[in-house]
Short mmCIF file of C-alpha atoms and ligand atoms in Angstrom, two decimals:
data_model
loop_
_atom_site.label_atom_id
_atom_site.label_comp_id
_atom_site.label_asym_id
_atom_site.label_seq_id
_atom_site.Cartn_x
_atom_site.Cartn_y
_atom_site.Cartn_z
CA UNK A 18 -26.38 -65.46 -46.31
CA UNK A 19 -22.97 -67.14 -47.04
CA UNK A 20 -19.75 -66.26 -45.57
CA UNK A 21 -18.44 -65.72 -48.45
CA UNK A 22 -21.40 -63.24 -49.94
CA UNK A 23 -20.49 -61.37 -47.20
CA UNK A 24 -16.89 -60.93 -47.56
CA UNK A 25 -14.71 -57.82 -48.71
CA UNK A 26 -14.56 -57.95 -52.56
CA UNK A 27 -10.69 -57.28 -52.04
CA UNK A 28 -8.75 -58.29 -55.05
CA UNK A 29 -5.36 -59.58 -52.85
CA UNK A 30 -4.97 -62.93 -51.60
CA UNK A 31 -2.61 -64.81 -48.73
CA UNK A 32 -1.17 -67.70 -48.21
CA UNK A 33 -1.89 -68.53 -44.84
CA UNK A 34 -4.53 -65.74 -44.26
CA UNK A 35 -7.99 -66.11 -46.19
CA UNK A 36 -9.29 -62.88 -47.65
CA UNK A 37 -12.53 -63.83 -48.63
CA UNK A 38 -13.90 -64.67 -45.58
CA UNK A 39 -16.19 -62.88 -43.40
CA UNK A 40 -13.72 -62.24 -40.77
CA UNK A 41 -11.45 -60.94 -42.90
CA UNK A 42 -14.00 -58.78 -44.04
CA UNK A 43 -14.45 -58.01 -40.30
CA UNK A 44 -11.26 -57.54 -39.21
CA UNK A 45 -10.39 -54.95 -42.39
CA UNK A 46 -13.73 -52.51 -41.49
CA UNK A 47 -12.34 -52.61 -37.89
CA UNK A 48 -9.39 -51.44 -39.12
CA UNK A 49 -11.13 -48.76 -41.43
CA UNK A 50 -14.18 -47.76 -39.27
CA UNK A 51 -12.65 -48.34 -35.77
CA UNK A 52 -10.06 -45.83 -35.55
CA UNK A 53 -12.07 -43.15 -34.17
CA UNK A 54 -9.67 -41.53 -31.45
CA UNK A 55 -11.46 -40.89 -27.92
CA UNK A 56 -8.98 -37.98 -27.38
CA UNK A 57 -9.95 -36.13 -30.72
CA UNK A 58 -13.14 -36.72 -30.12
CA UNK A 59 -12.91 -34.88 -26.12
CA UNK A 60 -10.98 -32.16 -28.26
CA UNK A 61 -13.65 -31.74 -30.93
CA UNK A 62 -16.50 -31.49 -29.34
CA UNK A 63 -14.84 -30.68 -25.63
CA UNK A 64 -16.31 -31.31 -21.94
CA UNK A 65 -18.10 -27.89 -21.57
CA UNK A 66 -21.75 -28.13 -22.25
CA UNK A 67 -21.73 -31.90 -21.29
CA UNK A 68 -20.55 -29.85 -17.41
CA UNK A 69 -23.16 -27.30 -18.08
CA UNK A 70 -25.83 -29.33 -18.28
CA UNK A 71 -24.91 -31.80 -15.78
CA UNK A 72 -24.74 -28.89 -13.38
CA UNK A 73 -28.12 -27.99 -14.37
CA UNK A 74 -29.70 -31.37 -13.57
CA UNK A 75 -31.88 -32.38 -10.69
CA UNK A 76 -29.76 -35.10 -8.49
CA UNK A 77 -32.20 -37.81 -9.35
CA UNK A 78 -31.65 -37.10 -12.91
CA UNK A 79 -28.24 -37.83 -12.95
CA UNK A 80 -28.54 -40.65 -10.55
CA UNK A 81 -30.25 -42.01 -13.57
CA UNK A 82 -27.63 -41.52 -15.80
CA UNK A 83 -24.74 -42.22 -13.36
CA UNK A 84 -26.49 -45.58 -12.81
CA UNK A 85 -26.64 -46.39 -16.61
CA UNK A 86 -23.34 -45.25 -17.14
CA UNK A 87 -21.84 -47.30 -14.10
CA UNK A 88 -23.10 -50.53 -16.11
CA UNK A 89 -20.77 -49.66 -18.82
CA UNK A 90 -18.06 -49.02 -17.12
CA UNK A 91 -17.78 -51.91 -15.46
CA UNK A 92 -19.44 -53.42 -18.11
CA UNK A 93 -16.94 -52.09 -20.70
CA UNK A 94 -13.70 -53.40 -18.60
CA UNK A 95 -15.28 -56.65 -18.36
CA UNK A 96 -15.18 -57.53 -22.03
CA UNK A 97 -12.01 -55.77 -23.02
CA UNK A 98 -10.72 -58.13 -20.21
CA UNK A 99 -12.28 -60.97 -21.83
CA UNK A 100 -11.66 -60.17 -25.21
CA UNK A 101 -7.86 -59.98 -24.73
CA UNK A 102 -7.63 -63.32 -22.50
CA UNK A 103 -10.46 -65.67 -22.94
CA UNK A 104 -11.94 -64.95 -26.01
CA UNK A 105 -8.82 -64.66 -28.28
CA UNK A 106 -7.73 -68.02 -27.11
CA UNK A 107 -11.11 -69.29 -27.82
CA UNK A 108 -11.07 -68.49 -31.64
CA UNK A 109 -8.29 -70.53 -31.80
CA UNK A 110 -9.89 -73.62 -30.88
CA UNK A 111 -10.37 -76.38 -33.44
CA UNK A 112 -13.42 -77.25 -33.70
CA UNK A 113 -13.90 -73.22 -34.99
CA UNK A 114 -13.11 -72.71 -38.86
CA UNK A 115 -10.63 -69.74 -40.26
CA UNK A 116 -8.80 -69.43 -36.77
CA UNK A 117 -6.47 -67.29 -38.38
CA UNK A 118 -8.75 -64.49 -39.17
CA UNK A 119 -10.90 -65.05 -36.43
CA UNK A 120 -7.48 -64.16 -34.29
CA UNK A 121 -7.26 -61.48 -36.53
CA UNK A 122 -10.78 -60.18 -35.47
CA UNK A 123 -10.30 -60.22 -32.00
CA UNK A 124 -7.50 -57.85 -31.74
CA UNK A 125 -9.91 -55.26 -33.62
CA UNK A 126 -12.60 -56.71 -30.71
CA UNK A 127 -10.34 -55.89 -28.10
CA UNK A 128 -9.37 -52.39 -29.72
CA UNK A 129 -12.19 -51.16 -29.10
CA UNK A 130 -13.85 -52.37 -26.26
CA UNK A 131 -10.62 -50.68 -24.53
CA UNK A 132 -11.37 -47.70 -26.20
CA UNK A 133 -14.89 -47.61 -24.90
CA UNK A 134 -13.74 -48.38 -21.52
CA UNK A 135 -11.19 -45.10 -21.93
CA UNK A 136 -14.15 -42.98 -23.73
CA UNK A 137 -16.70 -43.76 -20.57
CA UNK A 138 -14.15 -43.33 -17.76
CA UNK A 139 -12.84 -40.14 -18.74
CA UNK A 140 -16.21 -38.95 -19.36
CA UNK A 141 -17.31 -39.96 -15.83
CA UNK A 142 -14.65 -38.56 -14.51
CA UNK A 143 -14.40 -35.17 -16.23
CA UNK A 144 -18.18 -34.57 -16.10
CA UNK A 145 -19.60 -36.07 -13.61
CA UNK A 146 -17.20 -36.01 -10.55
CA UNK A 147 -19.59 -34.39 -7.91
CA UNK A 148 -19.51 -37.74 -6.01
CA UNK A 149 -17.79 -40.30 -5.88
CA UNK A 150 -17.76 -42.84 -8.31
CA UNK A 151 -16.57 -45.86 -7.44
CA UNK A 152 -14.38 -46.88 -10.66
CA UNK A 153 -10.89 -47.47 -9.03
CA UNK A 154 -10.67 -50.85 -8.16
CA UNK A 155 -11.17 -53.66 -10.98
CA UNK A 156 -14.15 -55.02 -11.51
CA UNK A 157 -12.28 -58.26 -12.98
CA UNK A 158 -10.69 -58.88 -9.37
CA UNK A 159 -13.95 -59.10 -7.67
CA UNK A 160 -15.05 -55.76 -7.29
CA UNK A 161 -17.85 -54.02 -9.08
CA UNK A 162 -19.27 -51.00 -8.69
CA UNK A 163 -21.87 -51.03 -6.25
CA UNK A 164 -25.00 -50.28 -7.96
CA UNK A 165 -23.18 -53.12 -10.51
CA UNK A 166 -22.82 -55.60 -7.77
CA UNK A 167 -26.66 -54.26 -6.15
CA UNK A 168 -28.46 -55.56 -9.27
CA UNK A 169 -28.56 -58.29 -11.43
CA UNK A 170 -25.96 -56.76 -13.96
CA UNK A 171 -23.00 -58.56 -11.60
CA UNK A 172 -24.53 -61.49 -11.98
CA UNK A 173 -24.50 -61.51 -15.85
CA UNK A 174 -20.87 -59.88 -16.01
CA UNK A 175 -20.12 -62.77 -13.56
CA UNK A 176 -21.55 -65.13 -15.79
CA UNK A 177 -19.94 -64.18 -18.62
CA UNK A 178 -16.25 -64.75 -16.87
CA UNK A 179 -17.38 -67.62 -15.96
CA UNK A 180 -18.07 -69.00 -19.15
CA UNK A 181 -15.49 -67.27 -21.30
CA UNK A 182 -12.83 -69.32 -18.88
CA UNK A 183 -14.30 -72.64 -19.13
CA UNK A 184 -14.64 -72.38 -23.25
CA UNK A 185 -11.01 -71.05 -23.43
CA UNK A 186 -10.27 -73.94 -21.25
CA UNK A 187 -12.08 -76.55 -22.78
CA UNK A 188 -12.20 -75.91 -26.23
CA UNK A 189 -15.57 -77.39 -26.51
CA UNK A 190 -18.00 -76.17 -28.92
CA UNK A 191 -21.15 -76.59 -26.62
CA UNK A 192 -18.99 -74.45 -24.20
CA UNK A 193 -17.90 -71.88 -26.99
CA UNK A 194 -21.73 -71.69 -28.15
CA UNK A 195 -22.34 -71.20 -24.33
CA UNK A 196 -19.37 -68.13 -24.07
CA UNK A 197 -20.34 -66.89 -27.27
CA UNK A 198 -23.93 -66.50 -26.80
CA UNK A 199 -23.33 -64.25 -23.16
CA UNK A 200 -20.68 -62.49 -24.62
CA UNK A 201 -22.12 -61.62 -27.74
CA UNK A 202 -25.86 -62.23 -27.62
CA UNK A 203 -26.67 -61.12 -23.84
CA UNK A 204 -23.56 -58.43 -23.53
CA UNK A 205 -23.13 -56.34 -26.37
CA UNK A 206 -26.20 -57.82 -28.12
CA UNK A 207 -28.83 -56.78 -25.63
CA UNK A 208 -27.27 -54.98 -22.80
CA UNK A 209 -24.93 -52.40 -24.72
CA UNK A 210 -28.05 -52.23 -27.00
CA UNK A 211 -30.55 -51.31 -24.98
CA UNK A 212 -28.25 -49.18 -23.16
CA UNK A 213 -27.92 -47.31 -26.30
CA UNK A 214 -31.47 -46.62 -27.02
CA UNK A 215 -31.61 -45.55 -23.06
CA UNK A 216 -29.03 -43.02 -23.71
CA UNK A 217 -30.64 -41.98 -26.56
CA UNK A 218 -34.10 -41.22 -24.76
CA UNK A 219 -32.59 -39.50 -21.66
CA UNK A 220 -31.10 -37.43 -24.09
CA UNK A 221 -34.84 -35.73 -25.03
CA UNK A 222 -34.78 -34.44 -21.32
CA UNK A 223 -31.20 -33.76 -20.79
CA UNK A 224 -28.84 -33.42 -24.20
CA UNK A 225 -25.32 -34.34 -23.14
CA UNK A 226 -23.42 -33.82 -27.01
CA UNK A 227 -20.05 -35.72 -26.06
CA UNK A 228 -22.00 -38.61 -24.71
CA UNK A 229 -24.24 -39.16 -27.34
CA UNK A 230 -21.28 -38.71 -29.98
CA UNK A 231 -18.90 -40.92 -28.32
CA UNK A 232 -22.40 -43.60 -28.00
CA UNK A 233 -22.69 -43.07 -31.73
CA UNK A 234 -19.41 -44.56 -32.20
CA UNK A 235 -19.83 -46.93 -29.50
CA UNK A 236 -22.66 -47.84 -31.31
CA UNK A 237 -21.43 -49.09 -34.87
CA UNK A 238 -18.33 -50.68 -33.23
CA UNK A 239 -20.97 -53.39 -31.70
CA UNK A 240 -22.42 -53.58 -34.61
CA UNK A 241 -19.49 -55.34 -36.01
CA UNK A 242 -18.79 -57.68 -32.64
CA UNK A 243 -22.39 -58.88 -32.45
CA UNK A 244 -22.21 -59.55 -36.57
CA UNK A 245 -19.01 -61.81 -35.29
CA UNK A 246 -20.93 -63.39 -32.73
CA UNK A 247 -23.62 -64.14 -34.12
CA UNK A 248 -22.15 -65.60 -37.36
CA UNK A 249 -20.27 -67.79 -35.08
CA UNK A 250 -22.63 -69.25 -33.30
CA UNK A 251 -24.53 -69.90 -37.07
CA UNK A 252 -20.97 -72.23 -37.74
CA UNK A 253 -21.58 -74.14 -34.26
CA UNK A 254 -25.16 -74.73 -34.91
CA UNK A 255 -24.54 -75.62 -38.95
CA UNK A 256 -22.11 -78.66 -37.33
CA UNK A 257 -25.06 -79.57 -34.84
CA UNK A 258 -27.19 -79.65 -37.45
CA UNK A 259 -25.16 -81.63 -40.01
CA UNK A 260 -24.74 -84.27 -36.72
CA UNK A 261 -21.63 -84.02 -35.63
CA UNK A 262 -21.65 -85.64 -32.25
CA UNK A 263 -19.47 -83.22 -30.55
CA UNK A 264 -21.46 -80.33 -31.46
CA UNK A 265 -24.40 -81.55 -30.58
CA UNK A 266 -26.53 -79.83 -27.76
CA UNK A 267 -25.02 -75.93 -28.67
CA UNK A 268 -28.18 -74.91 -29.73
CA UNK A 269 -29.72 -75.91 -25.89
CA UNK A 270 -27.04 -74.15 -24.62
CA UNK A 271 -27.46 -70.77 -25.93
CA UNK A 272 -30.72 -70.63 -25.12
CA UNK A 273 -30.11 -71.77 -21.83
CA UNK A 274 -27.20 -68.44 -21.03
CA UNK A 275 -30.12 -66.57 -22.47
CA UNK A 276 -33.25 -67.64 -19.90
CA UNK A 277 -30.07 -67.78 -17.05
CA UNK A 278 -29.25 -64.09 -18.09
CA UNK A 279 -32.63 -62.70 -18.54
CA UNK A 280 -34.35 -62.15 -15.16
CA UNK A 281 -30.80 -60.22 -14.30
CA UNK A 282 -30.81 -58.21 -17.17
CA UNK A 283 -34.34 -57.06 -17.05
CA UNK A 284 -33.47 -56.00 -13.33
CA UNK A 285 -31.07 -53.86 -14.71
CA UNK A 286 -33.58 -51.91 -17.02
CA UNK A 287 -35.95 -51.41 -13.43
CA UNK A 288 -32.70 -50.29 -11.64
CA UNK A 289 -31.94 -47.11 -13.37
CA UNK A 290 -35.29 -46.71 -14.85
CA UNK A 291 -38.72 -47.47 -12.21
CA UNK A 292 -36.64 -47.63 -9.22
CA UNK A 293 -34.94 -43.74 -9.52
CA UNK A 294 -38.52 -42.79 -10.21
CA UNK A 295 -37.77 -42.29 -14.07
CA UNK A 296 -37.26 -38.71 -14.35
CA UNK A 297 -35.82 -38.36 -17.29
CA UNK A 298 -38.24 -40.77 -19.22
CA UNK A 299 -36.62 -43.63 -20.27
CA UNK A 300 -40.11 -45.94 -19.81
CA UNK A 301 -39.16 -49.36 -18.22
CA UNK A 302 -42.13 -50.99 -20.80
CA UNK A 303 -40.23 -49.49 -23.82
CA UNK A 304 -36.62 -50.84 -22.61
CA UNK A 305 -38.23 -54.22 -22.19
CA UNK A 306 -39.93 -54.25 -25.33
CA UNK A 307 -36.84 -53.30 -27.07
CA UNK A 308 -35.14 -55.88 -25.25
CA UNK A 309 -37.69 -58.25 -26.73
CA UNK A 310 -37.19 -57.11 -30.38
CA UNK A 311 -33.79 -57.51 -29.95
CA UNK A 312 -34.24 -61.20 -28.30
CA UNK A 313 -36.21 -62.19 -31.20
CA UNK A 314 -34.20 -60.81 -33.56
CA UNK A 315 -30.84 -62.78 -32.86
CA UNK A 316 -32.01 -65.77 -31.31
CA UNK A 317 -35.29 -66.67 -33.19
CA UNK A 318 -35.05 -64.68 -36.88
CA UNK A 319 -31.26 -64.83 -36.83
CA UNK A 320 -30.31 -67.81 -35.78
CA UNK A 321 -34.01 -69.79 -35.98
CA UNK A 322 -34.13 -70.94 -32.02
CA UNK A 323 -37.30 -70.68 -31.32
CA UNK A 324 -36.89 -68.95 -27.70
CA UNK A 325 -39.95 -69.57 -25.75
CA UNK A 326 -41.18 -66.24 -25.28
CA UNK A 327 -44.09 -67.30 -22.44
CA UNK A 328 -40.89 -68.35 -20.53
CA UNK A 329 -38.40 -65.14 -20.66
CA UNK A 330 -41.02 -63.15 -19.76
CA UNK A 331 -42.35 -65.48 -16.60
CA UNK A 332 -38.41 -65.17 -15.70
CA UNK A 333 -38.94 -61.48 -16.06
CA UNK A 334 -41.67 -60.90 -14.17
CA UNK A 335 -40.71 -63.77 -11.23
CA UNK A 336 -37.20 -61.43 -10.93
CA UNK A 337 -39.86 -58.56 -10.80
CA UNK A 338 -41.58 -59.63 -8.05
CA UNK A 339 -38.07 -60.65 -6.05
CA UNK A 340 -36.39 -57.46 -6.66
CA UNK A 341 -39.97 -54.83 -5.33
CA UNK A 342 -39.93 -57.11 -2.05
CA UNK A 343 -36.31 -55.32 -1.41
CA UNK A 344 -34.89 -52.17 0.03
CA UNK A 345 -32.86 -50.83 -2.75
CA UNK A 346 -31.11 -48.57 -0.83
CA UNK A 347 -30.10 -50.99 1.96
CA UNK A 348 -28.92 -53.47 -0.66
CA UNK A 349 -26.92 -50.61 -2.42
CA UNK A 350 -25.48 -49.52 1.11
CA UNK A 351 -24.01 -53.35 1.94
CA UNK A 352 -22.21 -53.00 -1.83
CA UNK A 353 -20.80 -49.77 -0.75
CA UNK A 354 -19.34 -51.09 2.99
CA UNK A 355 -17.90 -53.80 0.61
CA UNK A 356 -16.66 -51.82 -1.60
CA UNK A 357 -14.91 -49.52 0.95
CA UNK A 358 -13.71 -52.60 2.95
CA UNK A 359 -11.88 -53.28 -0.46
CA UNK A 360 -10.38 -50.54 -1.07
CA UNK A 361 -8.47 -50.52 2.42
CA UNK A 362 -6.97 -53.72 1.05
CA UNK A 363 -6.04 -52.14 -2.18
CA UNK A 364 -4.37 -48.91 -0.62
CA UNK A 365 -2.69 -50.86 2.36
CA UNK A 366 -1.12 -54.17 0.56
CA UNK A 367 -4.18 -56.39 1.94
CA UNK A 368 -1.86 -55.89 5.19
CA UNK A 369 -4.95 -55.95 7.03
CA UNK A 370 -7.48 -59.11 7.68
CA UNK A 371 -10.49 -58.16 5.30
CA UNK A 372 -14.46 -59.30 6.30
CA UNK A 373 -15.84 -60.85 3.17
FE1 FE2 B 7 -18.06 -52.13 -25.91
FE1 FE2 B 8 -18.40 -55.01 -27.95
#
């Protein structure tokens, strides 16, 4: 599929902005499709039976969903953070084609991940606020929310900082690939994903309407970020291909953020599925098999990789193994002392000495 098969069949043309390309495309259905307004949307379909049927849930059920929902948040933050820093200055780099509507892109990227960072707080916040939550300090200075930090989803969102900073640093496509491929691929691609299809099958047990609507729109808007993504990576590994020294080795190292970000992510799944005891059915086998689908989907059939399957799932199953040995709620209980150790530096000035 070309670029330009894809693009908008828009009859006006630029001078210094291309509108036949696929970002351009991108960038205009962001502005068309992306406008849905979080606050309409709490005013259409309102707060009250998402509260009724919260209150009507067991406590492990909504430990379920409070843990799945915990990922986003912090999960949410992190990109929008990302998007608006890192990644923007990446798709200026010039070894990256169309810069100019790539930039363009972003700020539709960014749009919306804040807006699904507003849409999930709010909703935490309004519906669920029997306990404390956890969601006022940032997780982009260090501090995630506990469950976050417990499990192997801190480790990806730390990953994903990590190399979102270097690319935007160095410019370098084998570092962009790298960036891209977390961000994109492993983030939205099979995190946010899955998540979705989680949400989805709680939702048999316990129907929450605003959560699922505002998911719905969630949804489609990564839709259009991991179609960016993943065409961009297609650019970097058309250069490798066509042996361009400077390119070379991007395929290695997308496949090398996914079988880092894997075992982690796959923890995740067991975290608010097998080790709450599952009550409202979300089936750890199906979340990994849709992970799967989705893995071979974007890195083999998309963009012809040929992940080693045997591998992610010995990485898998190795995590597996690490994370039974523990006691979940100890682990969960050090994250919390952190956590409140934090937030006495937050609410006195870091006055006080902290214990890291
Ligand atoms: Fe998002
Ligand atoms: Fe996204």
């Amino acid at each position: 599929m070309s670029q330009q098969a894809e693009a908008a069949s828009v009859g006006h043309r630029g001078q210094r902005v291309d509108t036949s390309n696929l970002w351009y495309n991108l960038f205009q259905k962001g502005v068309e499709l992306g406008t849905w307004n979080v606050e309409s949307l709490f005013d259409e379909v309102g707060f009250e039976e998402d509260r009724e049927m919260w209150a009507s849930m067991d406590p492990d059920e909504r430990d379920q969903v409070r843990y799945l929902l915990s990922g986003f948040l912090d999960g949410e933050r992190e990109v929008a953070g990302d998007a608006a820093t890192n990644l923007s200055r990446i798709m200026g780099a010039p070894c990256l084609d169309h810069n100019e509507e790539k930039e363009m892109y972003m700020t539709m990227l960014t749009l919306t991940e804040h807006k699904h960072t507003q849409f999930i707080d709010i909703y935490m916040d309004e519906v669920m606020d029997d306990r404390d939550n956890f969601a006022e300090l940032d997780p982009r200075r260090g501090t995630r929310i506990p469950i976050v930090e417990a499990t192997g989803l801190g480790e990806v969102f730390e990953n994903q900082g990590l190399q979102t900073a270097k690319a935007a640093q160095t410019q370098d496509p084998v570092d962009i690939a790298k960036a891209a491929a977390v961000y994109h691929l492993n983030v939205e691609g099979i995190l946010a994903r899955v998540g979705g299809f989680a949400i989805n099958r709680m939702s048999d047990q316990a129907y929450l309407p605003l959560l699922n609507h505002g998911f719905k729109f969630i949804s489609t808007d990564e839709g259009r970020h991991i179609t960016h993504g993943v065409n961009l990576l297609k650019e970097l590994i058309e250069k490798e291909e066509q042996g361009k020294a400077e390119y070379q080795g991007v395929k290695q190292g997308i496949r090398d953020m996914l079988y880092h970000d894997v075992p982690y992510m796959a923890d995740f799944g067991y975290m608010f599925t097998d080790a709450v005891g599952d009550p409202l059915g979300v089936d750890i086998d199906d979340v990994l098999m849709r992970g799967g689908h989705l893995i071979d989907g974007m890195y083999n059939e998309s963009l012809g990789l040929d992940v080693d399957y045997l591998s992610v799932i010995n990485r898998v199953s190795d995590r597996y193994d690490e994370i039974k040995q523990w006691d979940l709620e100890e682990v969960v209980r050090e994250q919390e002392d952190h956590y409140n150790r934090r937030r006495g530096v937050v609410a006195d000035g870091g006055a006080e000495g902290v214990d890291e």
